[in-house]
Amino acid sequence: MKNSVSFNSELSKFGIGLFETIKIEDGPIDLDLHMNRMFKSIESLNMNIKYHKEFLTQSILNYIDENKIKNKALRITVFDEGYNISTRPITYNEEIYKKGFKLTISPIKRGDSIIYKHKTTNYYENIYTKRYATENNFDDGLFVNYENIILECSMSNIFFIKEDKIYTPHGELPILNGIMKRKILDICKNLNIEVIEGEIKLEDIKNFDFAFISNSLMKAMKISQIDKIVYPSNNEVFKRIISYI
């Protein structure tokens, strides 16, 4: 494992690398799903990564065991010179879940690059958007494209609820296919909750009854508002879904 990067690495020069963030409770959650996604990205992007999935998976398990990691976020980063594993606290708490997230529209409009479908280390658009949101007293930013179609937040996927149906941006858009998003779609299928994956226009988000976001660390977080649009604090469909996460 590497704890430093040379200036000759593709990571230093071009921001070329991949990472996954994995929730650790008593053990790693959905480790196989995260590693499968990483290695699909390595193949799709033809990246210069020399490790096998089995080796990196075992390296993560060894790191967790040797350092007695529990209830933290683990990040594995891979790049041309090697890999790194690190951990950090998970900051979501009961008060945050009770309040929900406030979102603002990102000042960055996205194009149609395939890169957005992968969790690359070239992450500055996301960091800029998160900082912009924080500086303006919001919790996160929401990306739209040049046609004002809703995409995703800087670190999460987004869902809307209207009556008893779930609406979410479809996977053909330039967004990350989140691990937790896939799990939520499976839960909806098992609960016979209809999911409509499509294009959601920015002008239409005021017409929904409820909204929430998801990622592997937070699982699911309700949205209290998007800019000046305020959403209700409770929703029965949302309660059903989160009871199975």
Coordinates of C-alpha atoms in Angstrom, one line a residue, residues 79-223:
F79 CA -4.0 4.5 -9.5
D80 CA -1.1 3.6 -11.8
E81 CA 1.5 3.5 -9.0
G82 CA -0.5 1.5 -6.4
Y83 CA -3.3 1.8 -4.0
N84 CA -4.2 3.4 -0.7
I85 CA -6.7 2.6 2.1
S86 CA -7.8 5.1 4.6
T87 CA -10.7 5.7 7.0
R88 CA -12.6 8.6 8.4
P89 CA -15.6 9.1 10.8
I90 CA -19.1 8.9 9.5
T91 CA -20.7 12.3 10.4
Y92 CA -24.4 11.6 9.8
N93 CA -26.3 11.6 13.1
E94 CA -29.9 11.5 14.4
E95 CA -30.2 15.3 14.3
I96 CA -29.2 15.5 10.7
Y97 CA -31.6 12.7 9.7
K98 CA -34.4 14.5 11.5
K99 CA -33.7 17.9 9.8
G100 CA -33.0 16.5 6.4
F101 CA -30.7 18.0 3.7
K102 CA -31.1 21.4 2.1
L103 CA -30.0 21.4 -1.6
T104 CA -29.1 24.2 -4.0
I105 CA -28.6 23.9 -7.8
S106 CA -25.0 23.7 -8.6
P107 CA -23.5 26.6 -10.6
I108 CA -21.8 23.9 -12.8
K109 CA -23.9 22.5 -15.6
R110 CA -22.9 19.1 -16.7
G111 CA -22.3 17.8 -20.2
D112 CA -22.7 14.2 -21.4
S113 CA -19.4 12.7 -20.6
I114 CA -19.2 9.0 -19.8
I115 CA -16.7 9.8 -17.0
Y116 CA -19.6 10.8 -14.7
K117 CA -20.7 7.2 -14.7
H118 CA -17.5 6.2 -12.9
K119 CA -16.1 7.1 -9.4
T120 CA -12.9 8.7 -10.6
T121 CA -10.4 10.8 -8.5
N122 CA -11.0 13.7 -10.9
Y123 CA -13.6 15.0 -8.5
Y124 CA -13.2 18.8 -8.5
E125 CA -16.6 19.6 -9.9
N126 CA -18.1 17.7 -7.0
I127 CA -15.9 19.4 -4.4
Y128 CA -16.6 22.8 -5.9
T129 CA -20.3 22.1 -5.8
K130 CA -20.2 20.9 -2.2
R131 CA -18.2 24.0 -1.1
Y132 CA -20.5 26.3 -3.0
A133 CA -23.5 24.8 -1.2
T134 CA -21.9 25.0 2.2
E135 CA -20.9 28.6 1.7
N136 CA -24.5 29.4 0.9
N137 CA -25.9 27.6 3.9
F138 CA -27.0 24.5 2.1
D139 CA -25.9 20.9 2.7
D140 CA -25.2 19.9 -0.9
G141 CA -25.5 20.9 -4.5
L142 CA -27.7 19.3 -7.2
F143 CA -26.3 19.0 -10.7
V144 CA -28.4 19.6 -13.8
N145 CA -27.4 19.4 -17.5
Y146 CA -27.6 22.1 -20.1
E147 CA -31.3 21.2 -20.7
N148 CA -32.0 21.7 -17.0
I149 CA -32.6 17.9 -16.5
I150 CA -31.9 16.8 -12.9
L151 CA -28.9 14.5 -12.6
E152 CA -27.5 13.9 -9.1
C153 CA -25.9 15.6 -6.1
S154 CA -22.2 15.9 -5.5
M155 CA -22.1 12.7 -3.4
S156 CA -25.5 11.1 -3.8
N157 CA -28.3 10.0 -6.1
I158 CA -31.7 11.7 -5.9
F159 CA -35.3 10.4 -5.8
F160 CA -38.7 12.1 -5.8
I161 CA -42.1 10.8 -4.7
K162 CA -45.5 11.7 -6.1
E163 CA -48.4 9.9 -4.5
D164 CA -47.3 6.3 -4.4
K165 CA -44.7 6.4 -7.2
I166 CA -40.9 6.9 -7.1
Y167 CA -39.2 9.1 -9.8
T168 CA -35.4 9.1 -10.3
P169 CA -33.0 10.0 -13.1
H170 CA -32.5 7.1 -15.4
G171 CA -29.1 5.3 -15.7
E172 CA -28.5 6.5 -19.3
L173 CA -27.9 10.0 -18.0
P174 CA -24.3 11.0 -17.0
I175 CA -24.6 10.0 -13.4
L176 CA -23.0 7.4 -11.0
N177 CA -25.0 4.2 -10.6
G178 CA -24.9 4.3 -6.9
I179 CA -24.7 1.1 -4.8
M180 CA -27.5 2.3 -2.4
K181 CA -29.6 3.5 -5.4
R182 CA -29.6 0.0 -6.8
K183 CA -30.6 -1.4 -3.4
I184 CA -33.4 1.0 -3.1
L185 CA -34.7 0.1 -6.6
D186 CA -34.6 -3.5 -5.5
I187 CA -36.5 -2.7 -2.3
C188 CA -39.2 -0.8 -4.3
K189 CA -39.6 -3.8 -6.6
N190 CA -40.0 -6.2 -3.6
L191 CA -42.6 -3.8 -2.1
N192 CA -44.5 -3.3 -5.4
I193 CA -43.7 0.4 -5.4
E194 CA -43.6 1.7 -8.9
V195 CA -40.4 3.3 -10.0
I196 CA -40.2 5.6 -13.0
E197 CA -36.7 6.2 -14.2
G198 CA -36.6 9.0 -16.7
E199 CA -35.8 12.7 -17.3
I200 CA -36.9 15.0 -14.5
K201 CA -37.0 18.7 -15.5
L202 CA -35.8 21.3 -13.0
E203 CA -39.1 23.2 -13.5
D204 CA -41.1 20.2 -12.4
I205 CA -39.5 19.4 -9.0
K206 CA -41.9 21.7 -7.3
N207 CA -44.7 19.3 -8.2
F208 CA -43.4 16.4 -6.1
D209 CA -44.7 15.4 -2.7
F210 CA -41.3 14.4 -1.2
A211 CA -37.7 14.0 -2.1
F212 CA -34.7 12.1 -0.8
I213 CA -31.1 11.3 -1.6
S214 CA -29.0 8.2 -1.1
N215 CA -25.4 6.9 -0.8
S216 CA -23.6 4.1 0.9
L217 CA -22.8 6.0 4.0
M218 CA -26.0 7.9 4.7
K219 CA -28.3 5.2 3.2
A220 CA -31.3 7.5 2.6
M221 CA -31.7 11.1 3.7
K222 CA -34.9 13.2 3.2
I223 CA -34.6 16.5 1.5

